[in-house]
Coordinates of C-alpha atoms in Angstrom, one line a residue:
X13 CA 155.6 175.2 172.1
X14 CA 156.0 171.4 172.1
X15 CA 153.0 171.2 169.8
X16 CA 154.1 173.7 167.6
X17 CA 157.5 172.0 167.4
X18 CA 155.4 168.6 166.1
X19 CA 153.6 170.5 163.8
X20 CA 156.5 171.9 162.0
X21 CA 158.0 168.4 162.1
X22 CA 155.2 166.4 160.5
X23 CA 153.1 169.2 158.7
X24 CA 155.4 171.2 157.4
X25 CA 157.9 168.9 157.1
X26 CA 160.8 171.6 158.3
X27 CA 164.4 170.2 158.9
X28 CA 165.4 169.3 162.1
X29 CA 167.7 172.2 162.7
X30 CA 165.3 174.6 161.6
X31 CA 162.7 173.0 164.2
X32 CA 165.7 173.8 166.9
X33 CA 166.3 177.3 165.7
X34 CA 162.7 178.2 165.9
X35 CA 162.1 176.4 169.5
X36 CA 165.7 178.3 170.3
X37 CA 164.1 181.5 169.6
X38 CA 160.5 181.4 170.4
X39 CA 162.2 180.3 174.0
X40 CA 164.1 183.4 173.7
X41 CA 161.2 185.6 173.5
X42 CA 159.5 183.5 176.4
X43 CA 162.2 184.6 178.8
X44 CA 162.2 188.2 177.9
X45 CA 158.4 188.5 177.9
X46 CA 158.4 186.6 181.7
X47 CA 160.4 189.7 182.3
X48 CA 157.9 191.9 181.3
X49 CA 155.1 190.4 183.1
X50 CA 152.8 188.7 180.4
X51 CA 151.4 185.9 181.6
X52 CA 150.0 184.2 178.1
X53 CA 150.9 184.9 174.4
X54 CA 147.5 186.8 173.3
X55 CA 148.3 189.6 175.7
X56 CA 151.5 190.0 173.5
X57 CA 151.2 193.6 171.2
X58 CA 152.9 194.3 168.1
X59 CA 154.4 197.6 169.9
X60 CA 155.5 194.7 172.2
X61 CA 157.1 193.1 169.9
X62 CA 158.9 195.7 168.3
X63 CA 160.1 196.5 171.7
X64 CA 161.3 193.0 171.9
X65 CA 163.7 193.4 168.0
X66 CA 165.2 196.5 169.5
X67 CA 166.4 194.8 172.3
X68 CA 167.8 192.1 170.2
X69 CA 169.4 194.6 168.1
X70 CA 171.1 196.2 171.7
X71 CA 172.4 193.0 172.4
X72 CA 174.1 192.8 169.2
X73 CA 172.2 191.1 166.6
X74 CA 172.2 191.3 162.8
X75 CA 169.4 191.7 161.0
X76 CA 169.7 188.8 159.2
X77 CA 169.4 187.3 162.7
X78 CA 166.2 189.1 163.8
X79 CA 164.6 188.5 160.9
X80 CA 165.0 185.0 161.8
X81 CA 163.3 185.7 165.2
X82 CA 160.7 187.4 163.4
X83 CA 159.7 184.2 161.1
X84 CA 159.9 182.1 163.9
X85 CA 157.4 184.3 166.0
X86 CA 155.4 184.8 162.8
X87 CA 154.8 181.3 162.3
X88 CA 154.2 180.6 165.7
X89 CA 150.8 183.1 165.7
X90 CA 149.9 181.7 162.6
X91 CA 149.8 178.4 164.3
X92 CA 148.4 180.0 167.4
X93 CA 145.7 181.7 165.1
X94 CA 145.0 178.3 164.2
X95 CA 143.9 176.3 166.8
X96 CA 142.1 179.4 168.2
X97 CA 144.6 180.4 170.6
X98 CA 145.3 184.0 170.0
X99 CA 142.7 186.6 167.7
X100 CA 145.5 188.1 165.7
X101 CA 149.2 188.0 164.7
X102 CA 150.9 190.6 166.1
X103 CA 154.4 190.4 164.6
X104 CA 152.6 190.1 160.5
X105 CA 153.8 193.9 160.0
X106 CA 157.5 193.9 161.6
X107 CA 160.4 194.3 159.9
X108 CA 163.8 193.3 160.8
X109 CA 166.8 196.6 160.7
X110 CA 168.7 196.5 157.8
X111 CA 172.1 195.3 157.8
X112 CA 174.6 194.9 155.1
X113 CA 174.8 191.9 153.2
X114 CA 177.8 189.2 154.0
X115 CA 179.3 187.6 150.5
X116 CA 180.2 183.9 151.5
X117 CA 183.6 183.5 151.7
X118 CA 185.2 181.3 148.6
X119 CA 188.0 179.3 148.3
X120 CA 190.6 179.8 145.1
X121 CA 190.0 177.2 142.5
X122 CA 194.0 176.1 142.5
X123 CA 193.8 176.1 146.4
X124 CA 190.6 173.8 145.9
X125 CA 192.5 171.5 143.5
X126 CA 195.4 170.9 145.4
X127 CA 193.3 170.3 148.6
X128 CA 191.6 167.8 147.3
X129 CA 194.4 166.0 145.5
X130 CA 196.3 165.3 148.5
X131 CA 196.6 161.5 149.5
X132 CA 194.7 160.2 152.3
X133 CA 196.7 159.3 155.1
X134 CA 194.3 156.8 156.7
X135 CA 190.6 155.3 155.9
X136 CA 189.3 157.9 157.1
X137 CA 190.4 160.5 155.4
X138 CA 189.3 158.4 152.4
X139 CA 186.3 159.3 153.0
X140 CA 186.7 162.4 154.3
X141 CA 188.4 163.8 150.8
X142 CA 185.1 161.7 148.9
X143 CA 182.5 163.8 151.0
X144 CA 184.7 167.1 150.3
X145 CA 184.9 165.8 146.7
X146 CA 180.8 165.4 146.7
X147 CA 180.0 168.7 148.6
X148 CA 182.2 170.6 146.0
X149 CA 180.8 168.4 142.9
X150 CA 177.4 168.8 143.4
X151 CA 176.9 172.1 145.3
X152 CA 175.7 170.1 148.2
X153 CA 174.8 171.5 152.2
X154 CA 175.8 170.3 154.9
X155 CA 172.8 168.4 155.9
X156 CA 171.7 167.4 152.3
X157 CA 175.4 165.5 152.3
X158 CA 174.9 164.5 155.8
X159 CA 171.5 162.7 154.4
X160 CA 172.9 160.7 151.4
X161 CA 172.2 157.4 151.2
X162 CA 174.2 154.6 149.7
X163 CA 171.5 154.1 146.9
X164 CA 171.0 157.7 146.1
X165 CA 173.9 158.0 144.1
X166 CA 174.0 156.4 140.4
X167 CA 177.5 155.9 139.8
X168 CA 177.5 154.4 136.1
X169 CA 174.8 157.9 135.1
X170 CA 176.9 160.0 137.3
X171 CA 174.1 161.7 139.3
X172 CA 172.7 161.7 142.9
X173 CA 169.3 162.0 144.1
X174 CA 169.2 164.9 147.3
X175 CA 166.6 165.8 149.4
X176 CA 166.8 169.5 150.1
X177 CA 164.8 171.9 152.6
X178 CA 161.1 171.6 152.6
X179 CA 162.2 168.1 151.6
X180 CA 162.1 168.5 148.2
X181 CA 164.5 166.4 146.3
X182 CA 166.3 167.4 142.7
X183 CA 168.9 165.2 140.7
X184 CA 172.4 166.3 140.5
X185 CA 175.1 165.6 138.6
X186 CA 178.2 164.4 140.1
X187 CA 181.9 164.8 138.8
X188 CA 184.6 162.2 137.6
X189 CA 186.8 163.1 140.7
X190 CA 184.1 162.9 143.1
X191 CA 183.0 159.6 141.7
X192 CA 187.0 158.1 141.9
X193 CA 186.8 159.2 145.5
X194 CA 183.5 157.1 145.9
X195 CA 185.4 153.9 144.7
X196 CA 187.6 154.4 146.9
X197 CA 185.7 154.9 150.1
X198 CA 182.6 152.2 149.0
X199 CA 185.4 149.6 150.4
X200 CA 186.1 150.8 152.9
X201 CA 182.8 152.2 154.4
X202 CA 181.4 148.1 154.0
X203 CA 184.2 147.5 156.7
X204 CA 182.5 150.2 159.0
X205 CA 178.6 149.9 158.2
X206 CA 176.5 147.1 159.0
X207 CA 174.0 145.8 155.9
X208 CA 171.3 147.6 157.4
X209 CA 172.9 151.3 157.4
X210 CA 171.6 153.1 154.5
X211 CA 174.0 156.5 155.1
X212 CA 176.7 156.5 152.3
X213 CA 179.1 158.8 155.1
X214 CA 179.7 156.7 158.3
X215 CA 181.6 157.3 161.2
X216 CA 184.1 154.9 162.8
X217 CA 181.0 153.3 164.6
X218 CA 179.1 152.3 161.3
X219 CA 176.1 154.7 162.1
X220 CA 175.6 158.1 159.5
X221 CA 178.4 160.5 160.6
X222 CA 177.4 163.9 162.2
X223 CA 177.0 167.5 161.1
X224 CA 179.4 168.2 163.5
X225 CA 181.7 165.3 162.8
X226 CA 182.0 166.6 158.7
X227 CA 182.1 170.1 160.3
X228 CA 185.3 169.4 162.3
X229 CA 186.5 166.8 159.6
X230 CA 187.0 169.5 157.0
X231 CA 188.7 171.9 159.6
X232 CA 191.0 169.6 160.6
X233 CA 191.7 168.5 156.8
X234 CA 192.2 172.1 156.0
X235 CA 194.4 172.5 158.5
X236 CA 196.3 169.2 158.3
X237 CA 197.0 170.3 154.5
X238 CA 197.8 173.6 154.6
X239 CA 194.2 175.5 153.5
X240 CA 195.6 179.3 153.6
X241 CA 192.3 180.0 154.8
X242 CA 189.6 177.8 157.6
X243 CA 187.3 175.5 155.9
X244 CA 183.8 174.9 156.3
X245 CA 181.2 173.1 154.5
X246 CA 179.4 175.8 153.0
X247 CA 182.7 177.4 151.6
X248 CA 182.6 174.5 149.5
X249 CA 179.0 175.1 148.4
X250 CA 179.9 178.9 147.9
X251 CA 183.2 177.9 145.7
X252 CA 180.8 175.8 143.6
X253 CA 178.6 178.2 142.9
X254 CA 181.2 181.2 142.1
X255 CA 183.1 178.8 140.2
X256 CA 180.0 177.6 138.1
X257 CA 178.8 181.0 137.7
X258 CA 181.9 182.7 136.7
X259 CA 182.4 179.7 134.3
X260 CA 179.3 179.6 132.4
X261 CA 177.7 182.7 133.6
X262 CA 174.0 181.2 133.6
X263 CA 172.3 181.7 137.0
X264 CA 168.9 180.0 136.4
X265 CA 171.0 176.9 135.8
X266 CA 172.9 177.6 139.0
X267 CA 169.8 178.3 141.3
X268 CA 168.4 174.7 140.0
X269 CA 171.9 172.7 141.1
X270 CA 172.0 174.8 144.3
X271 CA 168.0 174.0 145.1
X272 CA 167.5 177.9 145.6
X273 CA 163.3 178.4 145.2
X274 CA 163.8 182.4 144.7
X275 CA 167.0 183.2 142.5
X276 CA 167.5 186.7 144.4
X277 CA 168.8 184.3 146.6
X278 CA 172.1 182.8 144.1
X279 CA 172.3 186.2 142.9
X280 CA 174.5 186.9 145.9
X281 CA 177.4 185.2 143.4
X282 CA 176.8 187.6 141.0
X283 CA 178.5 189.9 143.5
X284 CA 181.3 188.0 144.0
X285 CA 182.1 187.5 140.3
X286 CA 182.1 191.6 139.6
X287 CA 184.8 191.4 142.4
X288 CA 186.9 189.2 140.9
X289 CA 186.5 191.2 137.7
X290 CA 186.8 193.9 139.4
X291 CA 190.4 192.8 140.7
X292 CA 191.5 191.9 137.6
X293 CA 190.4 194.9 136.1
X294 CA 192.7 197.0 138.7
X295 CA 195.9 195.2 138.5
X296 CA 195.2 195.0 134.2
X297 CA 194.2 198.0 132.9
X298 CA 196.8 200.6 132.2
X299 CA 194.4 203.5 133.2
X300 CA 193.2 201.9 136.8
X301 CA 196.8 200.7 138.4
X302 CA 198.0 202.1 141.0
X303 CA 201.1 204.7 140.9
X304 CA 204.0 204.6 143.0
X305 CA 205.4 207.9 144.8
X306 CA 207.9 208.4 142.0
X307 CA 204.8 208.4 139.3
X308 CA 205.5 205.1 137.4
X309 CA 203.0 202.1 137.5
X310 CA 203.3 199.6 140.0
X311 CA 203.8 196.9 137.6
X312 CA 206.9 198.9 136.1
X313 CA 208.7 200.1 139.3
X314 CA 212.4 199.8 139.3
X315 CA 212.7 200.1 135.6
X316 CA 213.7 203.5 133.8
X317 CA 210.9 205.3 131.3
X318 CA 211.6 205.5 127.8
X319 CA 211.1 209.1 126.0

């Protein structure tokens, strides 16, 4: 598997976390076929294999999760296919279970506002609130933030130049707020970074800060502000989205800032924004709010009906 981890890396250019994820897995289905007594990955069925997804799905797993297995395994025989390895690929015709589909959690706009108009307490959280300010801006994931570099960002065209998955790289535009963070933090970060670090985020040691470290940097800011709900870096991507969306209502437009390559994918904000309508529509219309025991309308409770 070590070679199939290099060619991922250098061929196919995958991400570093999705290189983990796929060794994760593949050594997953290692261990359970050791179990079963195969000996070498050609012996390995597609009945095999589809007794292997309904264990996973015994031991808990989504689909969305199995179907993650399954690509991983998938590209794996192609690879084994290949080099000459194996004669077939036994997992091309296996489907993950269905499960239902999760909407991403997405923080209120006013909530948003007032998170990220709170005054640093320290230099740190100076540039804590500009990487919040950035990953709400632009749309941005974790890893894609994580990746900035100093001179990827053109602050007098306001844009910033990311490299996405499959390392392809699109130009986005980048807010007046997020921008007066980046004043604030450029300072501050040539305290930290020695002339040769090219990361825009550092940590406290002058090296590119962490997934982690922005991961438990936005918990704690939540928390240390008083976030009604827990923070995390893709809540900020989600808000973005749903907020674009339900502003301008063009999705094509929103799949390009997001970096999505299908747009089934953004269309999972479509959803969200019929629920918000869908809320406002329930507590607005005269003919869909809800009646209290004594017959009147919610909304008009306590008071005493006209004839």
């Amino acid at each position: 598997m070590t070679s199939f981890a290099q060619h991922l890396t250098s061929e196919k250019r995958y991400s570093p976390q999705t290189c983990k994820n796929y060794q994760r897995d593949l050594q997953r289905l290692a261990a359970w076929l050791v179990g079963q007594s195969y000996a070498e990955w050609r012996a390995v069925s597609g009945h095999d294999l589809r007794r292997y997804v309904a264990n996973l799905g015994r031991q808990g797993l989504s689909g969305r999760s199995i179907a993650r297995h399954l690509s991983a395994i998938r590209r794996f025989y192609q690879y084994l296919l290949r080099e000459g390895l194996v004669t077939d690929n036994p997992a091309l015709d296996i489907r993950a279970p269905k499960s239902g589909r999760r909407l991403p959690a997405v923080a209120d706009v006013d909530q948003l506002n007032y998170l990220l108009d709170v005054t640093p307490d320290d230099p740190l959280e100076v540039r804590d609130r500009c990487m919040f300010e950035f990953m709400y801006s632009s749309g941005l994931r974790l890893a894609e933030l994580a990746s900035l570099d100093v001179d990827a960002v053109d602050r007098k065209g306001g844009e910033a130049r990311v490299v996405g998955k499959g390392g392809k790289t699109r130009l986005l535009p980048v807010g007046r707020k997020a921008l007066e963070a980046l004043a604030q933090w450029l300072p501050i970060r040539a305290g930290l970074a020695p002339e040769t670090e090219p990361a825009l985020f550092v940590s406290r040691r002058g090296n590119r800060i962490s997934h982690r470290s922005i991961q438990a940097r936005l918990s704690r800011w939540g928390i240390a502000k008083g976030a009604d709900q827990k923070l995390h870096p893709h809540m900020l991507r989600h808000s973005f989205a749903s907020h674009m969306l339900e502003s301008s209502g063009d999705l094509r437009a929103v799949q390009e800032l997001l970096g999505h390559a299908d747009i089934a994918t953004t269309q999972v904000y479509t959803h969200l924004d019929f629920q918000h309508l869908a809320r406002v529509y329930d507590q607005s219309h005269p003919r869909a709010r809800r009646r209290n025991s004594r017959g009147y309308d919610d909304q008009n409770s306590g008071q005493e009906g006209n004839v």
